[in-house]
Tab-separated table of C-alpha atoms in Angstrom:
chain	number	residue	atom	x	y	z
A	1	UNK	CA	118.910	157.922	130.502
A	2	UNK	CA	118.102	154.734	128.860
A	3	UNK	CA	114.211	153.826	128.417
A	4	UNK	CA	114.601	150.553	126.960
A	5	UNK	CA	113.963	149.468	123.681
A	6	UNK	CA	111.539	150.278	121.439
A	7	UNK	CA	108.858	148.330	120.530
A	8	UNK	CA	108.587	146.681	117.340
A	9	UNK	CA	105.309	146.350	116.128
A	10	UNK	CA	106.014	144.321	113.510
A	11	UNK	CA	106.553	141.314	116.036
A	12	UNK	CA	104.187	138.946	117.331
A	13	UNK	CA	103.004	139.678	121.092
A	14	UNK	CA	104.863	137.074	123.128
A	15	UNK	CA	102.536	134.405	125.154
A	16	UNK	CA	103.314	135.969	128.162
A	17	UNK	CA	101.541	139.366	127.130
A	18	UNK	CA	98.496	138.134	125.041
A	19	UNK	CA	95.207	138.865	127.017
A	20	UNK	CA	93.152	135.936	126.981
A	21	UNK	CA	90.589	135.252	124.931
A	22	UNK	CA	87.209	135.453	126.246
A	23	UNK	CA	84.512	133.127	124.671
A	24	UNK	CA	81.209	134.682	124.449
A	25	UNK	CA	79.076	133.576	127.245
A	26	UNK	CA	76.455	130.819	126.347
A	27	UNK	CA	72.973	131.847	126.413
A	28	UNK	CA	71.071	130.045	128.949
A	29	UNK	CA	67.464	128.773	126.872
A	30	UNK	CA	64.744	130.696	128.160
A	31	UNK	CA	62.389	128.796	129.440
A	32	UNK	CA	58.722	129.283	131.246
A	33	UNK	CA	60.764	128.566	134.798
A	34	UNK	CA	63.217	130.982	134.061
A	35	UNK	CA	60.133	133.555	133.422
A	36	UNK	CA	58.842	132.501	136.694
A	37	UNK	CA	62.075	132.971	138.447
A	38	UNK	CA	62.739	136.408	137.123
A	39	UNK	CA	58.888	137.447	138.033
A	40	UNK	CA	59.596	136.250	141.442
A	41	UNK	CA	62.659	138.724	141.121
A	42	UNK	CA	60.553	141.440	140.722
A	43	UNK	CA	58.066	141.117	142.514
A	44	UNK	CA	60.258	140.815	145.976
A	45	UNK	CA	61.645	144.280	144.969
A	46	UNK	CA	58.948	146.165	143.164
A	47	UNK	CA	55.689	144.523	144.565
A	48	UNK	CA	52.553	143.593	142.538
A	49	UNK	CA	51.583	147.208	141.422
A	50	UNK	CA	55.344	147.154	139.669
A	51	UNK	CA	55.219	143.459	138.141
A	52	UNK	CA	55.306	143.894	134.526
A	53	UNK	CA	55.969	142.079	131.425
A	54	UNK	CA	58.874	144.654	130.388
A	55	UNK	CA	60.477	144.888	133.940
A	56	UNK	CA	60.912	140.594	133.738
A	57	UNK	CA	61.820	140.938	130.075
A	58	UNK	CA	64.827	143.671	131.501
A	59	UNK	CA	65.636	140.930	134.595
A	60	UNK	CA	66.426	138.582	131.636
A	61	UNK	CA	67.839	140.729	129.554
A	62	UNK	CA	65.866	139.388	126.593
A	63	UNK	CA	63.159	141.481	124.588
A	64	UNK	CA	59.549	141.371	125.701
A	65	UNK	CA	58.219	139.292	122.771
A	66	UNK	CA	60.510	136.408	123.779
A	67	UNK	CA	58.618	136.296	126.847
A	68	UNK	CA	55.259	135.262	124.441
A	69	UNK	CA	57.143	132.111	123.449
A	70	UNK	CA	56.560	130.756	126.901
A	71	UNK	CA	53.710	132.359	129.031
A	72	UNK	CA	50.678	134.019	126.817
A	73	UNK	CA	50.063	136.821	128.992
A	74	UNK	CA	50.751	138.607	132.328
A	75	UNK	CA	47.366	136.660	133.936
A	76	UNK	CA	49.292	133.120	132.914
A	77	UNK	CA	52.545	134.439	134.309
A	78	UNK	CA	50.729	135.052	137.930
A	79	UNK	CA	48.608	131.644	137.865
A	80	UNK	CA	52.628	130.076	136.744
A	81	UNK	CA	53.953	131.769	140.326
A	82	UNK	CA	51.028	130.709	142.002
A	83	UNK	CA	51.513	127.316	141.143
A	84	UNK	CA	55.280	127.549	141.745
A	85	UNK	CA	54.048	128.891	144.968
A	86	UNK	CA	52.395	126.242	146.533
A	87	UNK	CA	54.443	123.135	144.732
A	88	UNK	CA	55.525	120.475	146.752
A	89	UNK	CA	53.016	121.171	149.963
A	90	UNK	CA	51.846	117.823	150.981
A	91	UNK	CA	48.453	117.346	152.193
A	92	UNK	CA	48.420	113.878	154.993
A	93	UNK	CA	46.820	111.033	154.876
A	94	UNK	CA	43.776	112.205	156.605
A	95	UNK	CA	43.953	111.058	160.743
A	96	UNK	CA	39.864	111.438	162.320
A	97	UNK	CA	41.952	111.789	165.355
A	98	UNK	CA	43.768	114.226	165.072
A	99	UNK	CA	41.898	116.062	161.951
A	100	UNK	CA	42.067	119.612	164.074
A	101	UNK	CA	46.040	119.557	164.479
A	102	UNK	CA	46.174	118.557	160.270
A	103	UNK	CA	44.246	121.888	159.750
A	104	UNK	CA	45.875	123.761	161.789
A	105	UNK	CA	49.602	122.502	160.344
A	106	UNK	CA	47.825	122.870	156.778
A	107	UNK	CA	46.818	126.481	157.543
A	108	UNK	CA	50.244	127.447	159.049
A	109	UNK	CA	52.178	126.130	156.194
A	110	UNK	CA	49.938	128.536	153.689
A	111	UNK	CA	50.402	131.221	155.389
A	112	UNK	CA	54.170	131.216	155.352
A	113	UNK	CA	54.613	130.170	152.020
A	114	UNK	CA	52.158	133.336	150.839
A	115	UNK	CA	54.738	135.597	153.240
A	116	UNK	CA	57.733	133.844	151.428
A	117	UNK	CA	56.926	136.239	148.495
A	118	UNK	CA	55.827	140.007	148.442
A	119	UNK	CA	52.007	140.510	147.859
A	120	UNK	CA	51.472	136.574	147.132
A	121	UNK	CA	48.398	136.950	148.895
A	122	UNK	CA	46.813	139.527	146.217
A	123	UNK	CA	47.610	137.750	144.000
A	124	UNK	CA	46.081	134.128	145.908
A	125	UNK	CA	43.097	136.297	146.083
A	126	UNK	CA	42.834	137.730	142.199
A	127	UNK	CA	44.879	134.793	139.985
A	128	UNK	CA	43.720	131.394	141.316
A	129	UNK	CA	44.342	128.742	138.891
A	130	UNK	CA	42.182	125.657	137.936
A	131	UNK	CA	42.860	122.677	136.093
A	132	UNK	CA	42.332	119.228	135.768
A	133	UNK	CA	45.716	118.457	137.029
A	134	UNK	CA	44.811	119.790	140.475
A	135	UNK	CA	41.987	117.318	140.799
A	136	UNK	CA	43.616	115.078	142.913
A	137	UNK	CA	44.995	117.317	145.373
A	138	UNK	CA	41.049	118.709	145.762
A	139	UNK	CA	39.996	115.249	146.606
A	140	UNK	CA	42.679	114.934	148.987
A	141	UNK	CA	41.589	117.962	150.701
A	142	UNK	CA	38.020	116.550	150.502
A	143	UNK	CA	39.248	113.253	152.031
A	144	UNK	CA	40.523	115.006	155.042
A	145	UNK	CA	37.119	117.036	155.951
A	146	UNK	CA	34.746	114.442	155.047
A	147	UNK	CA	36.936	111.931	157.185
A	148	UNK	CA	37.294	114.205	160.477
A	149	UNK	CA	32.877	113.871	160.505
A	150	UNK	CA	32.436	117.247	158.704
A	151	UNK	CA	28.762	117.001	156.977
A	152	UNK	CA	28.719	117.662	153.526
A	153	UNK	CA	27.460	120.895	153.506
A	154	UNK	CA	30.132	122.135	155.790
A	155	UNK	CA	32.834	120.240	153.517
A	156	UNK	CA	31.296	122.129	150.692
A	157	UNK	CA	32.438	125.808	152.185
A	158	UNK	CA	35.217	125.137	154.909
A	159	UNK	CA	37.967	125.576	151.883
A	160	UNK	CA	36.496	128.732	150.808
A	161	UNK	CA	36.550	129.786	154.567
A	162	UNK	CA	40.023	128.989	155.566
A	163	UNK	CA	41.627	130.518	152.524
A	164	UNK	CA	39.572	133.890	153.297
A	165	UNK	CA	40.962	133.538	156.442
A	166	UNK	CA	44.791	132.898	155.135
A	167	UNK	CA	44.721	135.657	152.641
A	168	UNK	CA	43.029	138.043	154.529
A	169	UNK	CA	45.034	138.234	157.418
A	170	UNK	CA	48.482	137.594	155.219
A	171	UNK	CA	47.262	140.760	153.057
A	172	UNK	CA	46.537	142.903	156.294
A	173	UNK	CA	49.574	141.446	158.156
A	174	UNK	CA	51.901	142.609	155.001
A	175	UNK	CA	50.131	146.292	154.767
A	176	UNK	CA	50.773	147.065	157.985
A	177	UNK	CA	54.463	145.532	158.603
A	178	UNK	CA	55.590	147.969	155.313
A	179	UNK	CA	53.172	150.970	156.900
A	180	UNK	CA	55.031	150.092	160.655
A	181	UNK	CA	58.591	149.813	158.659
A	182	UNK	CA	57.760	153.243	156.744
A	183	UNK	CA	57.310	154.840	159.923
A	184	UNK	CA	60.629	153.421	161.762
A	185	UNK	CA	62.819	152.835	158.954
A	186	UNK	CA	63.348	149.832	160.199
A	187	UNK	CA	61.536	146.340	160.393
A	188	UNK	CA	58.305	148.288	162.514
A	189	UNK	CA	59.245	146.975	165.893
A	190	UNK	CA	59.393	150.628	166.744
A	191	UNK	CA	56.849	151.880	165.313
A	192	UNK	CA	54.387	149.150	166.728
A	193	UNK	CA	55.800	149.728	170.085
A	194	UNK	CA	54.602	153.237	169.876
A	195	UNK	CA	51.066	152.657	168.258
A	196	UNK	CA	50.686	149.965	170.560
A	197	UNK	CA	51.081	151.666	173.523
A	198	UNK	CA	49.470	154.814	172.864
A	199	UNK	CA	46.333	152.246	171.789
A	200	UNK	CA	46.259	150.596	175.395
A	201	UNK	CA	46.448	154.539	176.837
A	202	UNK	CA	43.379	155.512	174.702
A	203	UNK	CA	41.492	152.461	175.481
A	204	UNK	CA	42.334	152.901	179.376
A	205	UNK	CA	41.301	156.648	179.496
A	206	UNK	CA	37.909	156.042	178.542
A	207	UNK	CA	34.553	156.862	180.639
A	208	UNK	CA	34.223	153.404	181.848
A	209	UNK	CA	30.687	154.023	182.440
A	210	UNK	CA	30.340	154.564	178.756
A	211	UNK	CA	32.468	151.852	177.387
A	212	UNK	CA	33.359	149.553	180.391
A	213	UNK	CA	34.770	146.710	177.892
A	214	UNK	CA	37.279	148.716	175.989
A	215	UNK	CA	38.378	149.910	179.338
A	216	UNK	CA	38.635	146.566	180.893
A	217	UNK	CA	40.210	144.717	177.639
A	218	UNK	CA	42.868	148.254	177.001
A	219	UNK	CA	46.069	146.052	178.269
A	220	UNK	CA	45.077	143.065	176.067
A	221	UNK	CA	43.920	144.698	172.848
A	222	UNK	CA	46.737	145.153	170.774
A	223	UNK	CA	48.911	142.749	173.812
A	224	UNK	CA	49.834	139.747	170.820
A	225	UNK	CA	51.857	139.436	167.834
A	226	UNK	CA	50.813	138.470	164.577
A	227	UNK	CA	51.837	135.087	164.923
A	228	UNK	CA	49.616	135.259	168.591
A	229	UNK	CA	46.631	136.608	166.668
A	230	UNK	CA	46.515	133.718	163.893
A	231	UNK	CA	47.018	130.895	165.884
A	232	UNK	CA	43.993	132.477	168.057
A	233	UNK	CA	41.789	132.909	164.740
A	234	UNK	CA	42.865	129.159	163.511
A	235	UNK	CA	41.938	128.398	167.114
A	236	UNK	CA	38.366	129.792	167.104
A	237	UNK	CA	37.617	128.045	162.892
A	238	UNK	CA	38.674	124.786	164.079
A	239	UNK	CA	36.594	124.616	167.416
A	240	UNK	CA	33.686	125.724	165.296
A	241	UNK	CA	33.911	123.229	162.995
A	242	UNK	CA	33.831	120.813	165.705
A	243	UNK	CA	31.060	121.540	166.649
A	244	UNK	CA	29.371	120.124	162.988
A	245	UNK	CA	31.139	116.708	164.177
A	246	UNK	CA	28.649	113.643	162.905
A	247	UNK	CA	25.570	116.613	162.459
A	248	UNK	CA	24.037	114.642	160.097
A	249	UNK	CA	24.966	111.158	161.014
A	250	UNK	CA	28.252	108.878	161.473
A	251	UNK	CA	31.460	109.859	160.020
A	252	UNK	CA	31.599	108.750	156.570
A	253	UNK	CA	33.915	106.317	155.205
A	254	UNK	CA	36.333	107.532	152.688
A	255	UNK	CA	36.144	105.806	148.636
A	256	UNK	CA	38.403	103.382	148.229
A	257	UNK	CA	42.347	104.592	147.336
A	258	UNK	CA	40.855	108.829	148.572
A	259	UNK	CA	43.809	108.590	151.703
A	260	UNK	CA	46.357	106.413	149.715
A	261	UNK	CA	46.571	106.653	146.158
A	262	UNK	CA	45.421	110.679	145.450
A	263	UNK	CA	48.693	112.662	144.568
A	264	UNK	CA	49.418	115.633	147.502
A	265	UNK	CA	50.444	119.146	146.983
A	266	UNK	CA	47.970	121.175	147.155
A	267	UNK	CA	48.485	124.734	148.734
A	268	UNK	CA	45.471	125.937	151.045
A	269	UNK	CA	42.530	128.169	150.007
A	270	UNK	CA	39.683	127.635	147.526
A	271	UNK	CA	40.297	123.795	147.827
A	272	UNK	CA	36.101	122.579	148.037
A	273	UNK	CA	33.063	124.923	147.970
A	274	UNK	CA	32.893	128.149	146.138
A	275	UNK	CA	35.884	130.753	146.624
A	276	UNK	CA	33.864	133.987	148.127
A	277	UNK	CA	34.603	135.834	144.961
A	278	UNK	CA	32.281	135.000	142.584
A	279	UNK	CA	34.510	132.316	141.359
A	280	UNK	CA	34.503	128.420	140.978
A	281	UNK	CA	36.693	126.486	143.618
A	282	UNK	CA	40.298	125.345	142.415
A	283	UNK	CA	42.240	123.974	144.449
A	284	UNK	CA	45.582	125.689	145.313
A	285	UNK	CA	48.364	123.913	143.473
């Protein structure tokens, strides 16, 4: 039986049977954004405890020491995603009337911008950048306390206090949603369902003559969701702070250009006053 004829070596391939030719891939310049976006990369899938300079260098696929070219040192690469973080969150033109709402908006947008990333808020609370290119965003964020009728002196710590607020409660609301989803295998829901109700059945089987408000607040104590719980806590900051309104005299008028001409952007936390830490104040940019 015939098998065709033989090959001859000594022939060029025809056209039809070369294999194209591949041209090397071109190497994308690395750059300190690229660094940023490959430490975002990890730090979705390994967490803080697991961000390292080697594990970015390996999502590159470059060596470690090209990584120096562009960020110093693992403490610039964290203030870098910080900044990343927060870029591009406006701060408004302050409005006296409606001063509560613009905190409250403020306040919302932080926290889902530190929940966009894996352990953002640990590293809010540890890394906080400050430079002078953040200045203006700080006076914005001055501009809208001092214009609501805040006294100084409450202007002076109400940053401090609403970004231990927003990094607090982001840091416990992540612990627990991975300790609820390591229970379930699942996203918690299950797991929460359980704790939740075996909470309200401890609470309700109490001597009420002992503890009469546990007994009487059992179906309400764990009753919200996260989202429930913050809005109540945001609730409960900004009524307090109203009641500083015009404490030490009329609401004063902003400089000329604070409202209209400082740059926005700033995310929320240690944006006036001291930051609870031991730390000065930056603004989060």
């Amino acid at each position: 039986m015939s098998t065709g004829p033989a090959s001859d070596d000594t022939l060029p391939a025809t056209p039809w049977e070369r294999s194209p030719r591949r041209r090397p891939a071109a190497r994308v310049p690395l750059t300190p954004e690229r660094v940023v976006d490959a430490a975002y990369e990890v730090l979705d899938r390994e967490g803080l405890d697991g961000l390292t300079m080697r594990r970015v260098a390996a999502e590159l696929g470059t060596a470690v020491s090209a990584l120096y070219a562009h960020v110093s040192s693992k403490d610039e690469l964290l203030e870098l995603m910080y900044q990343r973080m927060f870029a591009g969150l406006e701060i408004p033109d302050p409005d006296p009337d409606r001063w509560q709402e613009q905190i409250k908006e403020f306040a919302r947008a932080g926290r889902a911008r530190l929940l966009a990333h894996r352990d953002m808020a640990r590293i809010s609370m540890a890394h906080v950048p400050f430079t002078a290119g953040l200045l203006p965003q700080l006076e914005r964020m001055l501009a809208l306390f001092r214009n609501a009728g805040l006294p100084d002196r409450i202007t002076a710590v109400v940053g401090d206090m609403l970004s231990t607020y927003l990094e607090g409660f982001t840091l416990e609301e992540e612990m627990w949603a991975a300790r609820l989803a390591a229970q379930d295998g699942g996203d918690g829901t299950a797991a929460w369902a359980r704790m939740r109700a075996e909470m309200e059945a401890y609470f309700a089987s109490l001597p009420p003559d002992r503890f009469p408000h546990l007994t009487a607040l059992s179906g309400v104590m764990a009753d919200e969701d996260q989202d429930q719980r913050f809005e109540a806590g945001l609730e409960i900051i900004v009524r307090g702070l109203a009641t500083y309104l015009d404490e030490d005299g009329a609401r004063p008028a902003a400089p000329r250009g604070t409202a209209d001409t400082a740059d926005r952007g700033a995310g929320p936390g240690r944006t006036a006053g001291g930051t609870g830490h031991g730390r000065p104040a930056p603004p989060q940019g």
